[in-house]
């Protein structure tokens, strides 16, 4: 939300298109739900108008979907026996689905629509009875030990529960655990080469810090728990490697769900866990248990044709977050890919008494291709950042008028930005991938991320060059006007 406001281009020159595909879909679905509510209490005449409005809104949603169709390549000849078994088990417990599970290129398993699905159709319904949540820990023999531990969260308890349950032959969830990957391949499992390849990017720090944090958590719990309760916490099931596997499971498959009692719980949801993420999702609203049916429903916010992969939105995540905790880079322009900029504001922000208000302010940039306004004074760059740099040069409010003084400030602001981003580009470096075939999954992902960073920084440098041209032209006009004036 903060980023959405930051990049909002209300400049009066170009109409704002939309901030993100997800927001656009969200807005159209909100309109649809207001229309549906109004339809239930409308007169005949109002009903005709509302029906027309409804059709127009659904058409807009269809148009949106047509523009962002993602081609899913199904991987043939892969056995989905375990997945089918899980589906059967789910259906016996009350699951209802219009999705089929197959292997898809680049993402492991995915969920494919078995029929044409419309806006509002329920693609999947999972009864609460097969959702894995903290209730299961409460009923288990480990709870009386864990509840006495100071500050341990429900999430950590569940993580420890799942580490043991995964190996239990009598588990109610055995069929579910059998479908989980042996390895998760998220950023948390990056090897040293991939970490080194990330040199010069913030993702390196993000992964290293996340891993250090987890190691710290592990060391707080082990080997103490195994030493004190070896039957309940068998040491061979509670190694660091298994702990990391469980963390990756919960980070990449856990969903936050609001239950009928109003409590938010992190859960594992069999079958729903096969849904992949997209920046153009079909399903966005799935976070609340329907108390009438005591089930979790996954309704469509845009249509999904038969044979098409049905996508979920995991949330408004940056690519660095998706790599660290999920292990993939989404396709398409991710509006949440932001590079933060810490700018020393000591000389820029002065209060009325002339004292610095704060010494640092965080600004951000993203690929300038996402911006609609590349005119003079905008350059495809975020307005708060430009205004901040202008204020550092002149405390007077910048009125964006075509004056020589303003153009001179613009040149300085642009040059400042250019040197920042040229330095950034240099530290990202220019490593080239070899043929790709011998490159491991993690180095490949690290290089793809670096490439994305390069594209963002390079778009800013390009915007700088075009910006400079615009300003120089205007300055030139000013000086020739002056020399021609009597
Ligand atoms: C909730 S699971 C989805 C099912 C998963 N594909 C599987 O086979 O178990 C989340 C994981 O799916 C993969 N994934 C999800 N969306 C993806 C996407 N758009 N592209 C590539 N991989 C994706 C990532 O490995 C992620 O950690």
Short mmCIF file of C-alpha atoms and ligand atoms in Angstrom, two decimals:
data_model
loop_
_atom_site.label_atom_id
_atom_site.label_comp_id
_atom_site.label_asym_id
_atom_site.label_seq_id
_atom_site.Cartn_x
_atom_site.Cartn_y
_atom_site.Cartn_z
CA UNK A 1 0.00 0.00 0.00
CA UNK A 2 2.83 2.34 0.91
CA UNK A 3 4.47 1.64 -2.44
CA UNK A 4 1.18 2.09 -4.27
CA UNK A 5 0.76 5.58 -2.83
CA UNK A 6 4.42 6.40 -3.41
CA UNK A 7 4.28 5.63 -7.12
CA UNK A 8 0.84 7.11 -7.67
CA UNK A 9 1.21 9.46 -10.61
CA UNK A 10 -1.42 12.08 -9.98
CA UNK A 11 0.17 14.76 -12.06
CA UNK A 12 -2.76 16.05 -14.07
CA UNK A 13 -0.93 15.38 -17.31
CA UNK A 14 -1.48 11.71 -17.98
CA UNK A 15 -4.42 9.77 -16.68
CA UNK A 16 -3.27 7.09 -14.24
CA UNK A 17 -3.88 3.70 -15.85
CA UNK A 18 -3.64 1.40 -12.89
CA UNK A 19 -1.09 0.60 -10.28
CA UNK A 20 -1.09 -3.19 -10.53
CA UNK A 21 -3.08 -5.84 -12.35
CA UNK A 22 -4.18 -7.23 -9.01
CA UNK A 23 -5.56 -3.85 -7.91
CA UNK A 24 -7.42 -3.44 -11.18
CA UNK A 25 -9.06 -6.83 -10.82
CA UNK A 26 -9.83 -6.09 -7.19
CA UNK A 27 -11.55 -2.83 -8.20
CA UNK A 28 -13.64 -4.46 -10.95
CA UNK A 29 -14.71 -7.24 -8.58
CA UNK A 30 -15.72 -4.71 -5.92
CA UNK A 31 -17.92 -2.98 -8.49
CA UNK A 32 -19.44 -6.34 -9.40
CA UNK A 33 -20.23 -7.15 -5.80
CA UNK A 34 -21.90 -3.74 -5.26
CA UNK A 35 -24.00 -4.32 -8.41
CA UNK A 36 -25.00 -7.80 -7.21
CA UNK A 37 -26.05 -6.45 -3.82
CA UNK A 38 -28.07 -3.66 -5.46
CA UNK A 39 -29.73 -6.11 -7.87
CA UNK A 40 -31.35 -7.99 -5.01
CA UNK A 41 -33.35 -4.93 -3.92
CA UNK A 42 -33.93 -3.02 -7.16
CA UNK A 43 -37.04 -2.08 -9.13
CA UNK A 44 -37.60 -3.46 -12.66
CA UNK A 45 -36.24 -0.35 -14.30
CA UNK A 46 -33.19 -0.22 -12.07
CA UNK A 47 -32.65 -3.91 -12.72
CA UNK A 48 -32.24 -3.34 -16.48
CA UNK A 49 -29.66 -0.64 -15.89
CA UNK A 50 -27.82 -2.72 -13.29
CA UNK A 51 -27.79 -5.75 -15.61
CA UNK A 52 -26.22 -3.62 -18.36
CA UNK A 53 -23.67 -2.30 -15.89
CA UNK A 54 -22.95 -5.84 -14.73
CA UNK A 55 -22.37 -7.02 -18.31
CA UNK A 56 -20.08 -4.06 -18.99
CA UNK A 57 -18.05 -4.82 -15.83
CA UNK A 58 -17.78 -8.53 -16.68
CA UNK A 59 -16.63 -7.52 -20.20
CA UNK A 60 -13.91 -5.37 -18.65
CA UNK A 61 -12.78 -8.31 -16.53
CA UNK A 62 -12.74 -10.47 -19.68
CA UNK A 63 -10.67 -7.86 -21.55
CA UNK A 64 -8.26 -7.73 -18.65
CA UNK A 65 -7.87 -11.52 -18.75
CA UNK A 66 -7.31 -11.54 -22.52
CA UNK A 67 -4.45 -9.08 -22.16
CA UNK A 68 -2.59 -11.16 -19.59
CA UNK A 69 -3.05 -14.76 -20.71
CA UNK A 70 -0.12 -16.84 -19.46
CA UNK A 71 0.69 -19.85 -21.58
CA UNK A 72 0.96 -22.97 -19.41
CA UNK A 73 2.99 -25.81 -20.83
CA UNK A 74 1.93 -29.11 -19.33
CA UNK A 75 4.77 -31.54 -18.75
CA UNK A 76 3.65 -34.80 -20.33
CA UNK A 77 4.49 -38.27 -19.04
CA UNK A 78 4.79 -37.23 -15.40
CA UNK A 79 3.02 -39.47 -12.97
CA UNK A 80 0.49 -37.66 -10.84
CA UNK A 81 -0.56 -40.76 -8.90
CA UNK A 82 0.13 -39.23 -5.51
CA UNK A 83 -1.71 -36.07 -6.39
CA UNK A 84 -4.70 -38.08 -7.67
CA UNK A 85 -4.65 -40.09 -4.48
CA UNK A 86 -4.72 -36.86 -2.44
CA UNK A 87 -7.60 -35.53 -4.52
CA UNK A 88 -9.56 -38.73 -3.97
CA UNK A 89 -8.85 -38.59 -0.24
CA UNK A 90 -9.97 -34.96 -0.21
CA UNK A 91 -13.15 -35.67 -2.12
CA UNK A 92 -13.99 -38.44 0.35
CA UNK A 93 -13.66 -35.81 3.08
CA UNK A 94 -15.88 -33.27 1.32
CA UNK A 95 -13.53 -31.40 -1.05
CA UNK A 96 -15.21 -30.12 -4.19
CA UNK A 97 -13.07 -29.05 -7.10
CA UNK A 98 -13.17 -28.05 -10.73
CA UNK A 99 -9.40 -28.30 -10.99
CA UNK A 100 -7.09 -31.05 -12.07
CA UNK A 101 -3.49 -31.38 -10.89
CA UNK A 102 -0.68 -31.83 -13.43
CA UNK A 103 3.00 -31.03 -13.79
CA UNK A 104 3.57 -27.70 -15.51
CA UNK A 105 6.77 -26.21 -16.89
CA UNK A 106 8.90 -24.13 -14.46
CA UNK A 107 6.60 -24.59 -11.45
CA UNK A 108 6.26 -28.25 -10.46
CA UNK A 109 2.60 -29.09 -10.06
CA UNK A 110 -0.18 -26.71 -11.02
CA UNK A 111 -4.00 -26.68 -11.06
CA UNK A 112 -5.77 -26.77 -14.43
CA UNK A 113 -9.44 -25.88 -14.97
CA UNK A 114 -11.47 -28.95 -15.95
CA UNK A 115 -14.25 -26.77 -17.38
CA UNK A 116 -14.83 -23.13 -18.31
CA UNK A 117 -15.08 -21.20 -15.06
CA UNK A 118 -16.85 -17.86 -14.71
CA UNK A 119 -16.34 -14.96 -12.31
CA UNK A 120 -17.79 -16.04 -8.95
CA UNK A 121 -17.57 -19.78 -9.65
CA UNK A 122 -15.95 -21.77 -6.85
CA UNK A 123 -12.88 -23.49 -8.29
CA UNK A 124 -12.15 -25.35 -5.07
CA UNK A 125 -13.81 -25.87 -1.71
CA UNK A 126 -11.91 -27.44 1.18
CA UNK A 127 -13.64 -28.43 4.43
CA UNK A 128 -12.04 -27.15 7.62
CA UNK A 129 -11.74 -30.77 8.82
CA UNK A 130 -8.76 -31.35 6.49
CA UNK A 131 -7.01 -28.03 7.03
CA UNK A 132 -3.78 -28.30 9.02
CA UNK A 133 -3.82 -25.67 11.75
CA UNK A 134 -2.73 -25.14 15.36
CA UNK A 135 -5.65 -27.24 16.64
CA UNK A 136 -3.69 -30.33 15.67
CA UNK A 137 -0.75 -29.34 17.87
CA UNK A 138 -3.10 -28.66 20.76
CA UNK A 139 -4.41 -32.21 20.47
CA UNK A 140 -0.93 -33.74 20.15
CA UNK A 141 1.36 -35.16 22.85
CA UNK A 142 3.90 -32.36 22.25
CA UNK A 143 1.59 -29.57 23.32
CA UNK A 144 2.07 -30.01 27.08
CA UNK A 145 5.82 -29.48 26.54
CA UNK A 146 5.57 -26.64 24.02
CA UNK A 147 2.95 -24.64 25.92
CA UNK A 148 5.38 -24.28 28.83
CA UNK A 149 8.03 -22.71 26.62
CA UNK A 150 8.26 -18.95 26.92
CA UNK A 151 7.48 -16.95 23.79
CA UNK A 152 7.06 -19.88 21.40
CA UNK A 153 4.60 -19.00 18.61
CA UNK A 154 1.79 -21.18 17.25
CA UNK A 155 3.64 -21.17 13.92
CA UNK A 156 6.78 -22.63 15.49
CA UNK A 157 4.72 -25.25 17.31
CA UNK A 158 3.08 -26.28 14.04
CA UNK A 159 6.42 -26.40 12.32
CA UNK A 160 7.75 -28.80 14.97
CA UNK A 161 4.56 -30.85 14.76
CA UNK A 162 4.84 -31.15 10.96
CA UNK A 163 8.50 -32.28 11.20
CA UNK A 164 7.42 -35.36 13.10
CA UNK A 165 4.02 -35.90 11.49
CA UNK A 166 5.65 -36.10 8.07
CA UNK A 167 7.26 -39.38 9.11
CA UNK A 168 4.30 -40.88 10.93
CA UNK A 169 2.82 -43.89 9.17
CA UNK A 170 -0.46 -43.44 11.06
CA UNK A 171 -0.89 -39.76 10.34
CA UNK A 172 -4.30 -38.67 9.12
CA UNK A 173 -2.35 -36.46 6.72
CA UNK A 174 0.05 -39.11 5.41
CA UNK A 175 -1.35 -38.86 1.87
CA UNK A 176 -0.84 -35.09 1.99
CA UNK A 177 2.73 -35.31 3.31
CA UNK A 178 3.51 -37.91 0.62
CA UNK A 179 2.78 -35.32 -2.08
CA UNK A 180 5.26 -32.78 -0.70
CA UNK A 181 8.57 -32.28 -2.50
CA UNK A 182 11.74 -33.80 -1.04
CA UNK A 183 13.45 -30.45 -1.52
CA UNK A 184 11.91 -27.02 -1.87
CA UNK A 185 14.57 -25.05 -3.75
CA UNK A 186 13.80 -21.68 -2.21
CA UNK A 187 16.32 -18.93 -1.56
CA UNK A 188 16.81 -20.39 1.92
CA UNK A 189 18.50 -23.38 0.24
CA UNK A 190 20.81 -21.32 -1.99
CA UNK A 191 24.33 -22.70 -2.04
CA UNK A 192 27.46 -20.63 -1.71
CA UNK A 193 27.84 -20.06 -5.49
CA UNK A 194 24.33 -18.63 -5.78
CA UNK A 195 24.87 -16.43 -2.73
CA UNK A 196 28.14 -15.17 -4.24
CA UNK A 197 26.37 -14.55 -7.54
CA UNK A 198 24.01 -12.21 -5.67
CA UNK A 199 26.86 -9.93 -4.67
CA UNK A 200 25.85 -6.30 -5.16
CA UNK A 201 22.14 -6.94 -4.63
CA UNK A 202 19.98 -6.59 -1.53
CA UNK A 203 18.72 -10.14 -2.03
CA UNK A 204 22.04 -11.42 -0.73
CA UNK A 205 21.45 -9.69 2.59
CA UNK A 206 17.79 -10.75 2.68
CA UNK A 207 18.65 -14.44 2.28
CA UNK A 208 21.63 -14.39 4.64
CA UNK A 209 19.62 -12.59 7.33
CA UNK A 210 16.61 -14.89 6.96
CA UNK A 211 18.82 -17.95 7.24
CA UNK A 212 20.70 -16.58 10.24
CA UNK A 213 17.40 -15.86 11.94
CA UNK A 214 16.20 -19.43 11.36
CA UNK A 215 19.49 -20.89 12.56
CA UNK A 216 19.14 -18.80 15.72
CA UNK A 217 15.61 -20.12 16.25
CA UNK A 218 16.79 -23.67 15.71
CA UNK A 219 19.64 -23.32 18.18
CA UNK A 220 17.23 -21.97 20.79
CA UNK A 221 15.19 -25.18 20.53
CA UNK A 222 17.74 -27.87 19.74
CA UNK A 223 19.34 -30.04 20.92
CA UNK A 224 17.59 -29.12 24.21
CA UNK A 225 14.14 -30.40 23.18
CA UNK A 226 15.57 -33.71 21.90
CA UNK A 227 17.76 -34.14 24.98
CA UNK A 228 14.89 -33.50 27.39
CA UNK A 229 12.15 -35.38 25.47
CA UNK A 230 13.80 -37.84 23.08
CA UNK A 231 10.61 -39.86 22.59
CA UNK A 232 8.46 -36.93 21.60
CA UNK A 233 11.25 -35.16 19.69
CA UNK A 234 13.39 -37.96 18.21
CA UNK A 235 16.80 -36.40 17.41
CA UNK A 236 16.97 -37.96 13.92
CA UNK A 237 13.79 -36.07 12.91
CA UNK A 238 14.93 -32.74 14.29
CA UNK A 239 18.15 -32.00 12.42
CA UNK A 240 18.92 -28.52 11.09
CA UNK A 241 18.30 -29.77 7.52
CA UNK A 242 14.85 -31.07 8.43
CA UNK A 243 14.07 -27.86 10.30
CA UNK A 244 14.99 -25.85 7.20
CA UNK A 245 12.81 -28.14 5.04
CA UNK A 246 9.86 -27.50 7.37
CA UNK A 247 10.49 -23.73 7.29
CA UNK A 248 10.48 -23.83 3.50
CA UNK A 249 7.27 -25.87 3.56
CA UNK A 250 5.50 -23.37 5.78
CA UNK A 251 6.84 -20.30 4.00
CA UNK A 252 6.00 -21.57 0.51
CA UNK A 253 2.73 -23.42 1.26
CA UNK A 254 1.33 -21.79 4.40
CA UNK A 255 -1.75 -19.60 4.05
CA UNK A 256 -3.17 -17.19 6.60
CA UNK A 257 -6.82 -18.03 7.13
CA UNK A 258 -9.51 -16.32 9.15
CA UNK A 259 -11.59 -18.94 10.96
CA UNK A 260 -15.26 -18.71 11.98
CA UNK A 261 -14.16 -17.61 15.50
CA UNK A 262 -12.51 -14.55 13.93
CA UNK A 263 -8.96 -15.80 14.60
CA UNK A 264 -6.28 -15.65 11.94
CA UNK A 265 -4.25 -18.86 11.74
CA UNK A 266 -1.43 -19.96 9.46
CA UNK A 267 -2.49 -23.23 7.83
CA UNK A 268 -1.50 -25.85 5.31
CA UNK A 269 -4.38 -26.56 2.97
CA UNK A 270 -4.22 -29.87 1.12
CA UNK A 271 -5.00 -29.55 -2.63
CA UNK A 272 -5.11 -25.73 -2.48
CA UNK A 273 -1.35 -26.05 -2.00
CA UNK A 274 -1.06 -26.99 -5.69
CA UNK A 275 -2.15 -23.54 -6.85
CA UNK A 276 0.68 -21.45 -8.27
CA UNK A 277 1.08 -17.69 -8.00
CA UNK A 278 0.57 -15.11 -10.73
CA UNK A 279 0.67 -11.34 -11.02
CA UNK A 280 -2.60 -11.81 -12.94
CA UNK A 281 -4.39 -14.21 -10.59
CA UNK A 282 -7.75 -15.85 -11.09
CA UNK A 283 -8.32 -16.29 -7.37
CA UNK A 284 -7.69 -13.46 -4.91
CA UNK A 285 -10.21 -13.85 -2.10
CA UNK A 286 -9.74 -17.10 -0.27
CA UNK A 287 -8.74 -16.09 3.20
CA UNK A 288 -11.95 -16.58 5.17
CA UNK A 289 -13.75 -19.72 6.30
CA UNK A 290 -17.41 -19.75 5.24
CA UNK A 291 -19.13 -20.36 8.57
CA UNK A 292 -22.31 -21.65 6.89
CA UNK A 293 -20.47 -24.55 5.24
CA UNK A 294 -17.44 -24.66 7.57
CA UNK A 295 -15.23 -24.73 4.51
CA UNK A 296 -12.73 -22.57 2.70
CA UNK A 297 -13.83 -21.50 -0.77
CA UNK A 298 -11.67 -20.37 -3.67
CA UNK A 299 -13.90 -18.23 -5.93
CA UNK A 300 -12.80 -16.84 -9.28
CA UNK A 301 -12.22 -13.12 -9.69
CA UNK A 302 -11.73 -13.57 -13.42
CA UNK A 303 -12.74 -16.36 -15.80
CA UNK A 304 -10.52 -19.37 -16.41
CA UNK A 305 -11.04 -21.42 -19.57
CA UNK A 306 -10.96 -25.19 -19.63
CA UNK A 307 -7.33 -26.39 -19.86
CA UNK A 308 -5.96 -23.08 -18.55
CA UNK A 309 -3.86 -22.99 -15.39
CA UNK A 310 -5.78 -21.44 -12.54
CA UNK A 311 -3.60 -19.06 -10.52
CA UNK A 312 -3.77 -17.67 -7.05
CA UNK A 313 -2.30 -14.46 -5.70
CA UNK A 314 0.04 -15.21 -2.80
CA UNK A 315 0.14 -11.49 -2.00
CA UNK A 316 1.80 -8.27 -3.12
CA UNK A 317 5.32 -9.63 -2.99
CA UNK A 318 8.54 -8.40 -4.55
CA UNK A 319 10.62 -10.81 -6.62
CA UNK A 320 13.26 -10.89 -3.88
CA UNK A 321 10.65 -12.05 -1.36
CA UNK A 322 9.31 -14.63 -3.82
CA UNK A 323 12.82 -15.98 -4.41
CA UNK A 324 13.74 -16.10 -0.72
CA UNK A 325 10.59 -17.80 0.53
CA UNK A 326 9.08 -19.47 -2.56
CA UNK A 327 12.01 -20.02 -4.92
CA UNK A 328 10.75 -18.46 -8.14
CA UNK A 329 10.58 -15.26 -10.16
CA UNK A 330 7.11 -14.46 -11.45
CA UNK A 331 6.53 -13.86 -15.15
CA UNK A 332 5.65 -10.33 -16.24
CA UNK A 333 6.24 -6.90 -14.78
CA UNK A 334 6.08 -7.08 -11.01
CA UNK A 335 5.03 -3.64 -9.69
CA UNK A 336 6.34 -4.63 -6.26
CA UNK A 337 9.94 -4.87 -7.51
CA UNK A 338 11.28 -1.84 -5.78
CA UNK A 339 14.82 -0.74 -5.02
CA UNK A 340 14.88 1.21 -1.74
CA UNK A 341 17.04 4.32 -1.59
CA UNK A 342 18.34 5.71 1.66
CA UNK A 343 19.04 9.37 1.15
CA UNK A 344 20.71 11.57 3.67
CA UNK A 345 18.06 14.18 4.29
CA UNK A 346 19.95 16.18 6.91
CA UNK A 347 20.28 19.17 4.62
CA UNK A 348 17.00 18.71 2.85
CA UNK A 349 14.19 18.58 5.35
CA UNK A 350 14.21 21.59 7.63
CA UNK A 351 11.58 22.45 10.13
CA UNK A 352 10.52 26.06 10.59
CA UNK A 353 13.26 26.63 13.16
CA UNK A 354 15.79 25.47 10.63
CA UNK A 355 16.59 22.19 12.44
CA UNK A 356 16.82 18.99 10.48
CA UNK A 357 13.55 17.04 10.95
CA UNK A 358 15.02 13.62 10.30
CA UNK A 359 18.41 12.60 9.09
CA UNK A 360 17.33 9.79 6.75
CA UNK A 361 14.33 9.25 4.55
CA UNK A 362 13.61 6.14 2.61
CA UNK A 363 12.68 6.56 -1.01
CA UNK A 364 12.27 3.96 -3.71
CA UNK A 365 12.52 3.39 -7.42
CA UNK A 366 11.25 0.77 -9.82
CA UNK A 367 11.57 0.07 -13.55
CA UNK A 368 10.67 3.30 -15.31
CA UNK A 369 8.87 1.27 -18.01
CA UNK A 370 6.06 0.97 -15.45
CA UNK A 371 5.62 4.71 -15.47
CA UNK A 372 3.32 6.56 -17.83
CA UNK A 373 4.77 10.03 -17.56
CA UNK A 374 8.24 10.57 -19.02
CA UNK A 375 7.76 14.29 -19.70
CA UNK A 376 9.96 17.04 -18.33
CA UNK A 377 9.78 17.27 -14.48
CA UNK A 378 8.69 13.58 -14.32
CA UNK A 379 11.07 11.43 -16.43
CA UNK A 380 9.26 8.20 -15.41
CA UNK A 381 10.74 8.62 -11.92
CA UNK A 382 8.76 8.80 -8.66
CA UNK A 383 7.56 12.30 -7.81
CA UNK A 384 8.39 12.08 -4.05
CA UNK A 385 12.02 11.27 -4.83
CA UNK A 386 12.38 14.09 -7.36
CA UNK A 387 10.67 16.56 -5.03
CA UNK A 388 12.95 15.49 -2.20
CA UNK A 389 16.06 16.12 -4.30
CA UNK A 390 14.69 19.45 -5.52
CA UNK A 391 14.05 20.55 -1.93
CA UNK A 392 17.66 19.74 -1.12
CA UNK A 393 18.69 22.37 -3.66
CA UNK A 394 16.05 24.97 -3.10
CA UNK A 395 13.70 25.09 -0.11
CA UNK A 396 11.14 27.02 -2.19
CA UNK A 397 8.22 24.85 -3.39
CA UNK A 398 8.92 23.72 -6.95
CA UNK A 399 6.13 25.00 -9.19
CA UNK A 400 7.20 23.09 -12.33
CA UNK A 401 7.12 26.25 -14.43
CA UNK A 402 9.36 26.55 -17.48
CA UNK A 403 11.98 28.86 -16.01
CA UNK A 404 15.75 28.78 -16.34
CA UNK A 405 16.17 28.47 -12.56
CA UNK A 406 13.93 25.41 -12.48
CA UNK A 407 15.76 23.79 -15.39
CA UNK A 408 19.10 24.30 -13.66
CA UNK A 409 17.76 22.52 -10.57
CA UNK A 410 16.42 19.73 -12.76
CA UNK A 411 19.86 19.18 -14.32
CA UNK A 412 21.47 18.88 -10.89
CA UNK A 413 18.77 16.52 -9.61
CA UNK A 414 19.13 14.28 -12.65
CA UNK A 415 22.92 14.22 -12.43
CA UNK A 416 22.72 13.26 -8.77
CA UNK A 417 20.43 10.38 -9.56
CA UNK A 418 22.57 9.26 -12.44
CA UNK A 419 25.70 8.95 -10.34
CA UNK A 420 23.77 6.96 -7.68
CA UNK A 421 22.47 4.50 -10.27
CA UNK A 422 25.72 4.23 -12.21
CA UNK A 423 27.38 3.22 -8.94
CA UNK A 424 24.60 0.71 -8.32
CA UNK A 425 25.02 -0.75 -11.79
CA UNK A 426 28.73 -1.11 -11.23
CA UNK A 427 28.23 -2.98 -7.97
CA UNK A 428 25.70 -5.35 -9.55
CA UNK A 429 28.37 -6.16 -12.13
CA UNK A 430 28.03 -7.85 -15.43
CA UNK A 431 28.39 -11.59 -15.02
CA UNK A 432 27.29 -13.59 -18.01
CA UNK A 433 25.65 -16.99 -17.62
CA UNK A 434 27.43 -19.77 -19.48
CA UNK A 435 25.34 -22.08 -21.68
CA UNK A 436 22.87 -22.46 -18.82
CA UNK A 437 22.85 -26.23 -19.03
CA UNK A 438 25.57 -26.74 -16.44
CA UNK A 439 24.31 -24.00 -14.18
CA UNK A 440 22.59 -25.14 -11.03
CA UNK A 441 18.99 -24.07 -10.27
CA UNK A 442 20.07 -21.65 -7.56
CA UNK A 443 22.81 -19.87 -9.55
CA UNK A 444 20.38 -19.60 -12.47
CA UNK A 445 17.76 -18.01 -10.24
CA UNK A 446 20.34 -15.67 -8.70
CA UNK A 447 21.46 -14.60 -12.19
CA UNK A 448 17.86 -14.07 -13.31
CA UNK A 449 17.33 -11.85 -10.30
CA UNK A 450 20.49 -9.91 -11.02
CA UNK A 451 19.35 -9.45 -14.57
CA UNK A 452 16.09 -8.00 -13.33
CA UNK A 453 17.99 -5.58 -11.07
CA UNK A 454 20.15 -4.54 -14.04
CA UNK A 455 17.04 -3.89 -16.14
CA UNK A 456 15.54 -1.70 -13.42
CA UNK A 457 18.73 0.31 -12.90
CA UNK A 458 19.36 0.57 -16.62
CA UNK A 459 15.82 1.89 -17.20
CA UNK A 460 16.54 4.65 -14.68
CA UNK A 461 19.82 5.56 -16.38
CA UNK A 462 18.02 5.65 -19.74
CA UNK A 463 15.35 7.89 -18.23
CA UNK A 464 18.14 10.13 -16.94
CA UNK A 465 19.58 10.50 -20.45
CA UNK A 466 16.20 11.30 -22.01
CA UNK A 467 15.44 13.65 -19.10
CA UNK A 468 18.73 15.48 -19.63
CA UNK A 469 17.92 15.94 -23.32
CA UNK A 470 14.52 17.43 -22.48
CA UNK A 471 15.97 19.82 -19.90
CA UNK A 472 18.90 20.86 -22.11
CA UNK A 473 16.48 21.64 -24.95
CA UNK A 474 14.42 23.83 -22.65
CA UNK A 475 17.53 25.54 -21.28
CA UNK A 476 18.72 26.13 -24.81
CA UNK A 477 15.35 27.74 -25.65
CA UNK A 478 15.70 30.00 -22.57
CA UNK A 479 19.17 31.18 -23.51
CA UNK A 480 18.29 31.78 -27.19
CA UNK A 481 15.12 33.65 -26.13
CA UNK A 482 17.22 35.81 -23.82
CA UNK A 483 19.83 36.57 -26.47
CA UNK A 484 17.09 37.48 -28.97
CA UNK A 485 15.24 39.79 -26.62
CA UNK A 486 15.93 43.51 -27.25
C1 LIG B 1 1.96 -23.46 -2.86
S1 LIG B 1 3.13 -24.25 -3.81
C2 LIG B 1 2.34 -24.42 -5.36
C3 LIG B 1 2.47 -25.83 -5.91
C4 LIG B 1 3.83 -26.24 -6.36
N1 LIG B 1 4.00 -25.87 -7.76
C5 LIG B 1 4.08 -27.72 -6.16
O1 LIG B 1 4.38 -28.42 -7.13
O2 LIG B 1 3.98 -28.16 -5.03
C6 LIG B 1 4.27 -22.93 -4.01
C7 LIG B 1 5.48 -23.27 -4.85
O3 LIG B 1 5.11 -23.42 -6.21
C8 LIG B 1 6.09 -22.86 -7.07
N2 LIG B 1 5.47 -21.74 -7.79
C9 LIG B 1 4.33 -21.09 -7.48
N3 LIG B 1 4.02 -20.17 -8.40
C10 LIG B 1 4.99 -20.22 -9.33
C11 LIG B 1 5.24 -19.50 -10.53
N4 LIG B 1 4.45 -18.54 -10.97
N5 LIG B 1 6.36 -19.82 -11.25
C12 LIG B 1 7.20 -20.79 -10.83
N6 LIG B 1 7.01 -21.51 -9.69
C13 LIG B 1 5.92 -21.23 -8.94
C14 LIG B 1 7.22 -22.40 -6.17
O4 LIG B 1 8.14 -23.43 -6.10
C15 LIG B 1 6.54 -22.21 -4.84
O5 LIG B 1 7.40 -22.35 -3.75
#
